[in-house]
Amino acid sequence: MNSSWDNMTYKETYNNLEQVENEIKFLAKSEIRLQILNSLIDSPKSIKEIVNKTKLTYSSVSSNINKLAKKDHIYKVKSKYHISHISNVYFKNLLDFNKLIKIIKNYEKFWNKHQINNFSSESLQSITVLNNAELIESTPIDIYRPHNYMKNLIKDSNEIKAIFPYLHPDYPQMLEYLLEKNAKIEIIIPKSIESPLLENINRKLIKKGIKNKNLKIKTIKEDLNLSLMISNNKMSLGLFKSDKTYDQNRLLISNDKKAIKWALDLFNNFNNNTTTNKKEIL
Amino acid sequence: MNDNNKKEFKEIKYLLTSTMRTKLIITLNEKEKNLEILRNELNKPSATILHGLKELENLNLVKKSNKYYYLSSNGYMLAINMIKLIENWYSIDKNVDFWKNHSIDDLPEKSLKNLYLLKNSECIIADTNDLSKPLKIYFKLLERSDNLKIILPIFSEIHLNKIFNLLDKENLEKIQILTSENIFKSIKKSELFEKIEKNKKIKFTTIKKDLNLFITCSNDFITITLFLKDGYYDDSQMILDKTEEGIKWGLEIFREYEKKCEK
């Protein structure tokens, strides 16, 4: 998880910022210019088409188009404006950043005052794939809603990968249920909950699961501060609050393929730091 | 302007147009800092810095405890991605002529969003004294490598000869070449191919569509050459990166294309 990224100093970024700041600001400070580029991303358009798409006034489109063309962000071929291929890359990076801001904002209650230091920078850099995720919150009439959501997610699947950061009294039973129907299970848990979890699951089922490679339990020495569940077609994510208690009232779920892939990458990231002790389990 | 459109880029404007706010987010990403440290780093009066901090506090991005300012979880998420944006932009600008002049259609979208990984790369350009400078450097690099992954979009006997000759080296482990079906047809027809046909150290994978990127990854370098926008292969400019991150960028593309081959 330690890349040179994490060791980068603010000074290096300041230097690089100086080089590109004016260019970034030229686009970022004008919502009109951003709108125009946004309208050209899918296909080249005439001024009139840009006006129709963006609902901006003709005069502001036309004056900003000149500014954009002057800086080679766009060019004109027969009455239609195209976004230049390099500006397309710049702009898509800006769009990604915009998506990130919206993810922070839309799920503000989920992220804020929660611990996210267990995430790799790579996971945080691609977190925009969660933009279609659904935030499941508990309600006064259904206080276990997030937990039950997670339980159902597990129940319906034949293959599950999960990070359990704490021991919920339901877990042993849930795992037994899965083992009975020969589902494939791979879980990562902190070392401290290994024995209490295993003691409460039918011994025979564990042995059978390990023998036919359906059950893989991996432990990690440190505390874990996120919960993750990945089935064939869904993922769920839960966080710890800043006071180090698990937030049982919120769960982020998504069935988007990219979000599931994101969760798998996160899982694998932890997987590299785990140990399996088959003998001890058996 | 309708309301939805109007709001679409409102926050981006606020977050990217103030040098003070941007710099505060970047530096607090390193660690928590107090006003005195920030003043030394930013070289600005306390009032200006405090004003910036207040704005960020109001957005729940920065928090204060015992005179020290630190990023909230939201602020941290924003910082990581803001730095990525800056580094991506910087990385493109560093070799902007290379990226501007060439077709980048075959680069996966994800790779275009991770160009920061190439921020330590250099562009090697043919000059009037030495028209084949990039090629010469490329061949030298090949000689020193023992494990190669190549996305090959062209049929060139000079290149193939050089690559195939590497197979005689004792310490060579493996050469993987991913190429289009069309190019592979030409390779198979060439006399050079007979010599290596049965060599197990070289493996060809083919993809239906024609390619327009030439990427070579070894354990210690990545090189990239591309096609000009008018469709011709251009070996007068080559990107070279010898860092781990740069190589990681290239390997990711190789993997992406391998996946496409499987389908």
Coordinates of C-alpha atoms in Angstrom, one line a residue:
Chain A
M1 CA 0.0 0.0 0.0
N2 CA 3.0 2.2 0.3
S3 CA 3.7 3.8 -3.1
S4 CA 5.9 6.8 -3.6
W5 CA 2.6 8.6 -3.8
D6 CA 2.2 8.5 -0.1
N7 CA 5.7 9.8 0.4
M8 CA 5.3 12.8 -1.9
T9 CA 5.9 16.0 -0.2
Y10 CA 3.7 19.1 -0.5
K11 CA 6.6 20.9 -2.0
E12 CA 6.8 18.7 -5.0
T13 CA 3.0 19.1 -5.6
Y14 CA 3.3 22.9 -5.1
N15 CA 5.9 23.0 -7.8
N16 CA 3.8 21.0 -10.2
L17 CA 0.7 23.1 -9.2
E18 CA 2.6 26.2 -10.2
Q19 CA 3.1 24.8 -13.7
V20 CA -0.5 23.9 -14.4
E21 CA -2.4 26.2 -12.1
N22 CA -3.3 28.9 -14.7
E23 CA -4.5 26.3 -17.2
I24 CA -6.7 24.6 -14.6
K25 CA -8.1 27.9 -13.4
F26 CA -8.8 29.0 -17.0
L27 CA -11.3 26.2 -17.3
A28 CA -12.4 25.8 -13.7
K29 CA -13.2 29.4 -13.1
S30 CA -15.7 29.6 -15.9
E31 CA -18.8 27.4 -15.6
I32 CA -19.7 28.5 -19.1
R33 CA -16.5 27.1 -20.5
L34 CA -17.0 23.9 -18.6
Q35 CA -20.5 23.6 -20.0
I36 CA -19.3 24.2 -23.5
L37 CA -16.6 21.5 -23.3
N38 CA -19.1 19.2 -21.6
S39 CA -21.5 19.6 -24.6
L40 CA -18.7 18.7 -27.0
I41 CA -17.6 15.6 -25.4
D42 CA -19.9 13.2 -27.2
S43 CA -20.0 14.9 -30.6
P44 CA -18.9 18.1 -32.4
K45 CA -21.5 20.8 -32.5
S46 CA -22.3 24.1 -34.1
I47 CA -22.7 27.2 -31.9
K48 CA -26.5 26.9 -32.3
E49 CA -26.4 23.3 -31.1
I50 CA -24.2 24.2 -28.1
V51 CA -26.7 26.9 -27.2
N52 CA -29.5 24.4 -27.4
K53 CA -27.7 21.8 -25.3
T54 CA -26.4 24.1 -22.6
K55 CA -29.2 26.7 -22.5
L56 CA -26.6 29.4 -22.2
T57 CA -27.1 32.6 -24.1
Y58 CA -25.7 32.9 -27.6
S59 CA -23.4 35.7 -26.8
S60 CA -21.7 34.0 -23.8
V61 CA -21.3 30.8 -25.8
S62 CA -19.8 32.7 -28.7
S63 CA -17.4 34.8 -26.7
N64 CA -16.2 31.8 -24.7
I65 CA -15.8 29.7 -27.8
N66 CA -13.3 32.1 -29.0
K67 CA -11.4 32.0 -25.8
L68 CA -11.4 28.2 -25.8
A69 CA -10.3 28.1 -29.5
K70 CA -7.5 30.5 -28.8
K71 CA -6.0 28.1 -26.2
D72 CA -6.5 25.1 -28.6
H73 CA -9.0 23.5 -26.4
I74 CA -11.4 23.3 -29.3
Y75 CA -11.2 23.8 -33.1
K76 CA -13.6 24.4 -35.9
V77 CA -14.2 22.1 -38.9
K78 CA -16.9 23.4 -41.3
S79 CA -19.2 25.3 -38.8
K80 CA -18.8 22.5 -36.1
Y81 CA -16.6 22.8 -33.0
H82 CA -14.6 19.8 -31.9
I83 CA -12.9 19.3 -28.6
S84 CA -9.2 18.7 -29.1
H85 CA -8.1 15.3 -28.1
I86 CA -5.7 16.5 -25.4
S87 CA -8.3 18.8 -23.9
N88 CA -10.6 15.9 -23.9
V89 CA -8.2 14.2 -21.5
Y90 CA -7.8 17.3 -19.3
F91 CA -11.6 17.7 -19.2
K92 CA -12.3 14.1 -18.4
N93 CA -9.9 14.5 -15.4
L94 CA -11.9 17.6 -14.3
L95 CA -15.1 15.7 -14.7
D96 CA -13.8 12.9 -12.6
F97 CA -12.9 15.4 -9.9
N98 CA -16.3 16.9 -10.2
K99 CA -17.8 13.4 -9.7
L100 CA -15.6 13.0 -6.6
I101 CA -17.0 16.2 -5.1
K102 CA -20.5 15.0 -5.7
I103 CA -19.7 11.6 -4.1
I104 CA -18.4 13.4 -1.0
K105 CA -21.4 15.7 -1.0
N106 CA -24.2 13.2 -1.8
Y107 CA -22.9 10.7 0.9
E108 CA -21.7 13.3 3.3
K109 CA -23.2 11.6 6.3
F110 CA -21.5 8.3 5.3
W111 CA -18.0 9.7 4.9
N112 CA -17.8 12.6 7.3
K113 CA -16.6 11.8 10.8
H114 CA -15.7 8.3 9.7
Q115 CA -12.4 6.5 9.4
I116 CA -11.1 6.0 6.0
N117 CA -7.4 5.5 6.7
N118 CA -7.7 1.8 5.9
F119 CA -8.3 2.6 2.2
S120 CA -5.4 2.6 -0.2
S121 CA -4.8 5.8 -2.2
E122 CA -5.7 3.8 -5.3
S123 CA -9.1 3.0 -3.8
L124 CA -9.7 6.6 -2.9
Q125 CA -8.6 7.7 -6.3
S126 CA -11.2 5.5 -8.0
I127 CA -14.0 6.0 -5.5
T128 CA -16.1 7.8 -8.1
V129 CA -17.2 4.3 -9.3
L130 CA -19.5 4.4 -6.3
N131 CA -21.5 7.3 -7.8
N132 CA -24.6 5.2 -8.3
A133 CA -24.4 3.6 -4.9
E134 CA -27.4 3.6 -2.5
L135 CA -27.0 4.7 1.0
I136 CA -29.0 2.4 3.3
E137 CA -29.8 4.1 6.7
S138 CA -31.5 2.8 9.7
T139 CA -34.9 4.3 10.5
P140 CA -36.8 4.6 13.8
I141 CA -39.1 1.8 12.8
D142 CA -36.3 -0.4 11.3
I143 CA -33.2 0.2 13.4
Y144 CA -31.3 -2.8 12.0
R145 CA -32.0 -2.0 8.3
P146 CA -28.3 -1.8 7.2
H147 CA -27.4 -5.0 9.0
N148 CA -30.5 -6.8 7.6
Y149 CA -29.6 -5.6 4.1
M150 CA -26.2 -7.1 4.5
K151 CA -27.6 -10.3 5.8
N152 CA -29.9 -10.6 2.8
L153 CA -27.1 -9.8 0.4
I154 CA -25.2 -12.8 1.8
K155 CA -28.1 -15.1 2.0
D156 CA -28.9 -14.9 -1.7
S157 CA -25.4 -15.6 -3.0
N158 CA -23.3 -18.6 -3.8
E159 CA -20.0 -16.8 -3.6
I160 CA -19.0 -14.3 -1.1
K161 CA -15.9 -12.3 -0.1
A162 CA -16.1 -10.3 3.0
I163 CA -14.1 -8.3 5.5
F164 CA -15.7 -8.6 9.0
P165 CA -14.1 -6.1 11.3
Y166 CA -16.0 -7.2 14.3
L167 CA -18.0 -10.2 15.5
H168 CA -21.8 -9.8 15.1
P169 CA -23.8 -12.4 16.9
D170 CA -25.5 -13.3 13.6
Y171 CA -22.3 -14.1 11.7
P172 CA -21.8 -17.7 12.9
Q173 CA -25.3 -18.6 11.8
M174 CA -24.9 -16.8 8.5
L175 CA -21.7 -18.6 7.7
E176 CA -23.2 -22.0 8.7
Y177 CA -26.1 -21.3 6.4
L178 CA -23.7 -20.6 3.5
L179 CA -21.5 -23.6 4.3
E180 CA -24.6 -25.8 4.2
K181 CA -25.5 -24.8 0.8
N182 CA -21.8 -25.2 -0.4
A183 CA -21.3 -21.6 -1.1
K184 CA -17.8 -20.3 -1.6
I185 CA -16.7 -18.1 1.2
E186 CA -13.6 -16.0 1.7
I187 CA -13.4 -13.8 4.7
I188 CA -10.8 -11.5 6.3
I189 CA -11.1 -11.0 10.0
P190 CA -8.9 -9.5 12.7
K191 CA -7.0 -12.2 14.6
S192 CA -8.8 -11.3 17.8
I193 CA -12.2 -12.5 16.6
E194 CA -11.0 -15.7 15.0
S195 CA -11.6 -18.1 17.9
P196 CA -14.9 -16.6 19.1
L197 CA -16.2 -16.8 15.6
L198 CA -15.1 -20.4 14.9
E199 CA -16.2 -21.7 18.2
N200 CA -19.8 -20.9 17.3
I201 CA -19.9 -22.6 14.0
N202 CA -20.5 -26.3 13.6
R203 CA -17.1 -28.0 13.6
K204 CA -18.0 -30.5 10.9
L205 CA -19.1 -27.8 8.5
I206 CA -15.9 -25.9 9.0
K207 CA -13.8 -28.9 8.3
K208 CA -15.8 -29.8 5.3
G209 CA -15.6 -26.3 4.0
I210 CA -11.9 -26.1 4.3
K211 CA -11.4 -29.5 2.8
N212 CA -13.3 -28.8 -0.3
K213 CA -11.8 -25.3 -0.5
N214 CA -15.2 -23.6 -0.1
L215 CA -14.1 -21.8 3.1
K216 CA -11.1 -19.6 3.4
I217 CA -10.6 -17.6 6.6
K218 CA -7.7 -15.2 6.7
T219 CA -6.7 -13.2 9.7
I220 CA -5.0 -9.9 10.0
K221 CA -3.1 -8.7 13.1
E222 CA -4.2 -5.1 13.1
D223 CA -7.7 -3.9 13.7
L224 CA -9.8 -3.4 10.7
N225 CA -11.9 -0.3 10.3
L226 CA -14.2 -1.1 7.5
S227 CA -16.7 -3.8 6.6
L228 CA -16.9 -5.0 3.1
M229 CA -19.1 -7.6 1.5
I230 CA -18.9 -8.7 -2.1
S231 CA -21.3 -11.2 -3.7
N232 CA -21.7 -12.2 -7.4
N233 CA -23.7 -9.1 -8.1
K234 CA -23.6 -6.7 -5.2
M235 CA -21.2 -5.0 -2.9
S236 CA -21.7 -3.3 0.5
L237 CA -19.4 -1.0 2.5
G238 CA -19.6 0.1 6.1
L239 CA -17.4 2.4 8.0
F240 CA -16.2 3.1 11.6
K241 CA -16.9 6.5 13.1
S242 CA -14.1 8.7 14.3
D243 CA -14.7 7.6 17.8
K244 CA -13.7 4.1 16.6
T245 CA -17.1 2.5 16.9
Y246 CA -18.7 0.8 14.0
D247 CA -21.5 2.8 12.4
Q248 CA -24.4 0.4 12.4
N249 CA -26.8 3.0 11.0
R250 CA -25.3 3.4 7.5
L251 CA -24.3 1.1 4.7
L252 CA -23.4 1.9 1.1
I253 CA -24.5 -0.7 -1.4
S254 CA -24.1 -0.9 -5.2
N255 CA -24.8 -3.4 -7.9
D256 CA -22.7 -1.6 -10.5
K257 CA -20.1 -3.8 -12.0
K258 CA -17.4 -1.1 -11.6
A259 CA -18.2 -0.7 -7.9
I260 CA -18.0 -4.5 -7.4
K261 CA -14.6 -4.5 -9.2
W262 CA -13.6 -1.6 -6.9
A263 CA -14.6 -3.6 -3.8
L264 CA -12.7 -6.6 -5.1
D265 CA -9.5 -4.6 -5.5
L266 CA -9.9 -3.3 -2.0
F267 CA -10.5 -6.8 -0.7
N268 CA -7.4 -8.1 -2.5
N269 CA -5.4 -5.2 -1.1
F270 CA -6.1 -6.5 2.4
N271 CA -5.7 -10.1 1.3
N272 CA -2.0 -9.5 0.7
N273 CA -1.5 -8.7 4.3
T274 CA -3.3 -11.7 5.8
T275 CA -2.2 -15.1 7.1
T276 CA -4.0 -18.3 6.9
N277 CA -3.5 -20.9 9.6
K278 CA -5.3 -24.0 8.5
K279 CA -3.9 -26.2 11.2
E280 CA -5.0 -24.1 14.0
I281 CA -8.5 -23.9 12.5
L282 CA -8.8 -27.7 12.1
Chain B
M1 CA -29.4 28.5 -18.2
N2 CA -31.5 25.9 -16.4
D3 CA -30.8 25.3 -12.8
N4 CA -29.4 21.8 -13.1
N5 CA -26.8 23.0 -15.6
K6 CA -26.0 26.0 -13.6
K7 CA -25.2 23.9 -10.5
E8 CA -23.3 21.1 -12.3
F9 CA -19.8 22.8 -12.0
K10 CA -20.4 25.1 -9.1
E11 CA -18.2 23.3 -6.5
I12 CA -15.4 22.6 -8.9
K13 CA -15.2 26.3 -9.5
Y14 CA -15.0 27.0 -5.8
L15 CA -12.5 24.3 -5.0
L16 CA -10.0 24.9 -7.9
T17 CA -9.8 28.6 -8.3
S18 CA -8.2 29.6 -5.0
T19 CA -4.5 29.0 -4.8
M20 CA -4.7 29.4 -1.0
R21 CA -7.4 26.8 -0.5
T22 CA -5.7 24.4 -2.9
K23 CA -2.4 24.7 -1.2
L24 CA -3.9 24.3 2.3
I25 CA -5.5 21.0 1.2
I26 CA -2.3 19.8 -0.3
T27 CA -0.1 20.5 2.7
L28 CA -2.6 19.3 5.3
N29 CA -2.7 16.0 3.4
E30 CA 0.9 15.5 4.6
K31 CA 0.1 15.9 8.2
E32 CA -1.7 18.1 10.7
K33 CA -0.1 21.6 11.0
N34 CA -0.5 24.7 13.2
L35 CA -0.7 28.3 12.0
E36 CA 3.0 29.0 12.5
I37 CA 4.1 26.0 10.3
L38 CA 1.5 27.0 7.7
R39 CA 2.7 30.6 7.7
N40 CA 6.3 29.5 7.0
E41 CA 5.3 27.1 4.3
L42 CA 2.9 29.4 2.5
N43 CA 4.7 32.7 3.0
K44 CA 1.4 34.6 3.5
P45 CA 0.0 36.7 6.3
S46 CA -1.8 34.9 9.1
A47 CA -5.1 36.6 8.2
T48 CA -5.1 35.3 4.7
I49 CA -4.3 31.7 5.9
L50 CA -6.9 31.8 8.6
H51 CA -9.5 33.0 6.1
G52 CA -8.7 30.1 3.8
L53 CA -8.8 27.7 6.8
K54 CA -12.2 29.1 7.9
E55 CA -13.6 28.5 4.4
L56 CA -12.4 24.9 4.4
E57 CA -13.7 24.4 7.9
N58 CA -17.1 25.6 6.7
L59 CA -17.1 23.0 4.0
N60 CA -16.3 20.3 6.6
L61 CA -13.0 19.6 4.8
V62 CA -10.7 20.9 7.6
K63 CA -10.9 20.5 11.4
K64 CA -9.1 22.1 14.2
S65 CA -8.0 20.6 17.5
N66 CA -5.5 22.1 20.0
K67 CA -4.3 24.7 17.6
Y68 CA -3.5 22.1 14.9
Y69 CA -5.4 21.9 11.7
Y70 CA -6.1 18.6 10.0
L71 CA -8.1 17.2 7.1
S72 CA -11.5 15.6 7.8
S73 CA -12.2 12.3 6.1
N74 CA -14.0 14.3 3.4
G75 CA -11.0 16.6 3.2
Y76 CA -8.7 13.6 2.9
M77 CA -10.7 12.1 0.0
L78 CA -10.7 15.4 -1.7
A79 CA -7.0 16.0 -1.2
I80 CA -6.0 12.6 -2.7
N81 CA -8.0 13.3 -5.8
M82 CA -7.0 16.9 -6.1
I83 CA -3.3 15.9 -6.0
K84 CA -4.1 13.3 -8.6
L85 CA -5.7 15.9 -10.8
I86 CA -2.7 18.2 -10.5
E87 CA -0.2 15.5 -11.1
N88 CA -2.1 14.2 -14.1
W89 CA -2.3 17.6 -15.7
Y90 CA 1.4 18.2 -14.9
S91 CA 2.3 14.9 -16.4
I92 CA 0.5 15.6 -19.7
D93 CA 2.0 19.1 -19.9
K94 CA 5.5 17.8 -19.3
N95 CA 5.4 16.1 -22.7
V96 CA 2.5 18.0 -24.2
D97 CA 3.8 18.0 -27.7
F98 CA 4.0 14.2 -27.7
W99 CA 0.5 13.8 -26.5
K100 CA -0.8 16.6 -28.8
N101 CA 0.7 15.3 -32.0
H102 CA -0.3 11.7 -31.7
S103 CA -3.4 9.6 -31.7
I104 CA -4.3 8.4 -28.3
D105 CA -7.4 6.5 -29.3
D106 CA -6.0 3.2 -28.3
L107 CA -5.1 4.2 -24.8
P108 CA -7.7 2.9 -22.3
E109 CA -9.7 5.7 -20.6
K110 CA -8.4 4.5 -17.2
S111 CA -4.8 5.0 -18.3
L112 CA -5.6 8.5 -19.5
K113 CA -6.8 9.2 -16.0
N114 CA -3.7 7.8 -14.5
L115 CA -1.1 9.7 -16.5
Y116 CA 0.4 11.0 -13.3
L117 CA 2.2 7.6 -13.1
L118 CA 4.3 8.9 -16.1
K119 CA 5.2 12.2 -14.5
N120 CA 8.9 11.2 -14.3
S121 CA 9.0 10.2 -17.9
E122 CA 11.1 11.9 -20.6
C123 CA 10.4 12.3 -24.3
I124 CA 13.2 11.3 -26.5
I125 CA 13.2 13.1 -29.8
A126 CA 15.0 12.5 -33.0
D127 CA 17.2 15.5 -33.9
T128 CA 18.8 16.5 -37.2
N129 CA 22.1 15.0 -36.1
D130 CA 20.6 11.7 -35.2
L131 CA 17.3 10.8 -36.9
S132 CA 17.1 7.4 -35.3
K133 CA 18.0 8.5 -31.7
P134 CA 14.8 7.1 -30.2
L135 CA 15.2 3.8 -32.0
K136 CA 18.8 3.5 -30.9
I137 CA 18.0 4.1 -27.3
Y138 CA 15.1 1.6 -27.6
F139 CA 17.4 -1.1 -28.9
K140 CA 19.9 -0.5 -26.2
L141 CA 17.2 -0.8 -23.6
L142 CA 16.1 -4.1 -25.1
E143 CA 19.5 -5.6 -24.9
R144 CA 19.6 -5.1 -21.2
S145 CA 16.2 -6.6 -20.5
D146 CA 15.3 -10.2 -19.7
N147 CA 11.5 -10.0 -19.5
L148 CA 9.5 -8.1 -22.1
K149 CA 5.9 -7.4 -22.7
I150 CA 5.3 -5.7 -26.0
I151 CA 2.2 -4.3 -27.7
L152 CA 3.3 -4.3 -31.3
P153 CA 1.2 -2.4 -33.9
I154 CA 3.6 -2.5 -36.8
F155 CA 5.5 -5.1 -38.9
S156 CA 9.1 -4.0 -39.1
E157 CA 11.9 -6.4 -39.8
I158 CA 14.4 -4.1 -38.0
H159 CA 12.4 -4.3 -34.8
L160 CA 11.6 -8.0 -35.1
N161 CA 15.2 -8.9 -35.9
K162 CA 16.3 -7.1 -32.8
I163 CA 13.6 -8.6 -30.6
F164 CA 14.1 -12.2 -31.9
N165 CA 17.8 -12.0 -31.4
L166 CA 17.3 -11.4 -27.7
L167 CA 16.1 -15.0 -27.5
D168 CA 19.7 -16.1 -27.9
K169 CA 20.6 -14.4 -24.7
E170 CA 21.0 -16.9 -21.8
N171 CA 19.4 -14.9 -19.1
L172 CA 16.3 -14.0 -21.2
E173 CA 13.2 -15.2 -19.4
K174 CA 10.3 -14.4 -21.6
I175 CA 9.0 -12.2 -24.4
Q176 CA 5.3 -11.7 -24.8
I177 CA 4.1 -9.9 -27.9
L178 CA 0.5 -8.8 -28.3
T179 CA -0.3 -7.8 -31.9
S180 CA -3.1 -7.6 -34.4
E181 CA -4.1 -10.5 -36.5
N182 CA -3.0 -8.6 -39.6
I183 CA 0.4 -7.9 -38.3
F184 CA 0.8 -11.4 -37.1
K185 CA 0.1 -12.7 -40.6
S186 CA 2.9 -10.7 -41.9
I187 CA 5.2 -11.8 -39.1
K188 CA 4.4 -15.5 -39.9
K189 CA 5.2 -15.0 -43.5
S190 CA 8.6 -13.4 -42.8
E191 CA 11.8 -15.5 -42.9
L192 CA 12.6 -14.3 -39.4
F193 CA 9.7 -16.2 -38.0
E194 CA 11.1 -19.7 -38.9
K195 CA 14.0 -19.2 -36.5
I196 CA 11.9 -18.6 -33.5
E197 CA 8.7 -20.4 -34.3
K198 CA 9.4 -23.2 -31.8
N199 CA 11.1 -21.2 -29.2
K200 CA 9.1 -21.4 -26.0
K201 CA 10.4 -18.2 -24.5
I202 CA 8.4 -16.1 -26.9
K203 CA 4.6 -16.0 -27.0
F204 CA 2.3 -14.3 -29.4
T205 CA -1.2 -13.1 -28.6
T206 CA -3.4 -11.6 -31.3
I207 CA -6.3 -9.3 -31.3
K208 CA -8.7 -8.8 -34.2
K209 CA -8.5 -5.1 -34.5
D210 CA -5.5 -3.1 -35.8
L211 CA -3.5 -1.3 -33.1
N212 CA -2.0 2.1 -33.0
L213 CA 0.1 2.1 -29.9
F214 CA 3.5 0.6 -29.4
I215 CA 4.3 -0.1 -25.8
T216 CA 7.2 -2.1 -24.4
C217 CA 7.5 -2.9 -20.7
S218 CA 10.4 -4.6 -19.1
N219 CA 11.3 -4.9 -15.4
D220 CA 13.1 -1.6 -15.5
F221 CA 11.6 0.6 -18.2
I222 CA 8.6 1.4 -20.3
T223 CA 8.7 3.0 -23.8
I224 CA 5.7 4.4 -25.7
T225 CA 5.6 5.4 -29.3
L226 CA 2.4 6.3 -31.1
F227 CA 0.9 7.0 -34.6
L228 CA 0.5 10.5 -35.9
K229 CA -3.0 11.8 -36.2
D230 CA -2.9 11.3 -40.0
G231 CA -2.4 7.6 -39.4
Y232 CA 1.4 7.1 -39.9
Y233 CA 3.6 5.4 -37.3
D234 CA 6.0 7.9 -35.8
D235 CA 9.3 6.7 -34.4
S236 CA 10.8 10.2 -34.1
Q237 CA 9.4 10.7 -30.6
M238 CA 9.4 8.2 -27.8
I239 CA 8.3 8.4 -24.1
L240 CA 10.7 6.6 -21.8
D241 CA 10.0 6.1 -18.1
K242 CA 12.3 4.1 -15.8
T243 CA 10.3 4.4 -12.6
E244 CA 8.2 1.7 -11.0
E245 CA 5.0 3.8 -11.4
G246 CA 5.7 4.3 -15.1
I247 CA 6.1 0.5 -15.6
K248 CA 3.0 -0.1 -13.6
W249 CA 1.1 2.2 -16.0
G250 CA 2.3 0.2 -19.0
L251 CA 1.6 -3.2 -17.5
E252 CA -2.0 -2.1 -16.8
I253 CA -2.5 -1.4 -20.5
F254 CA -0.9 -4.7 -21.4
R255 CA -3.3 -6.5 -19.1
E256 CA -6.3 -4.6 -20.5
Y257 CA -5.4 -5.7 -24.0
E258 CA -4.8 -9.3 -22.9
K259 CA -8.3 -9.3 -21.5
K260 CA -9.6 -8.1 -24.9
C261 CA -7.8 -11.0 -26.6
E262 CA -9.5 -13.5 -24.3
K263 CA -12.9 -12.3 -25.5

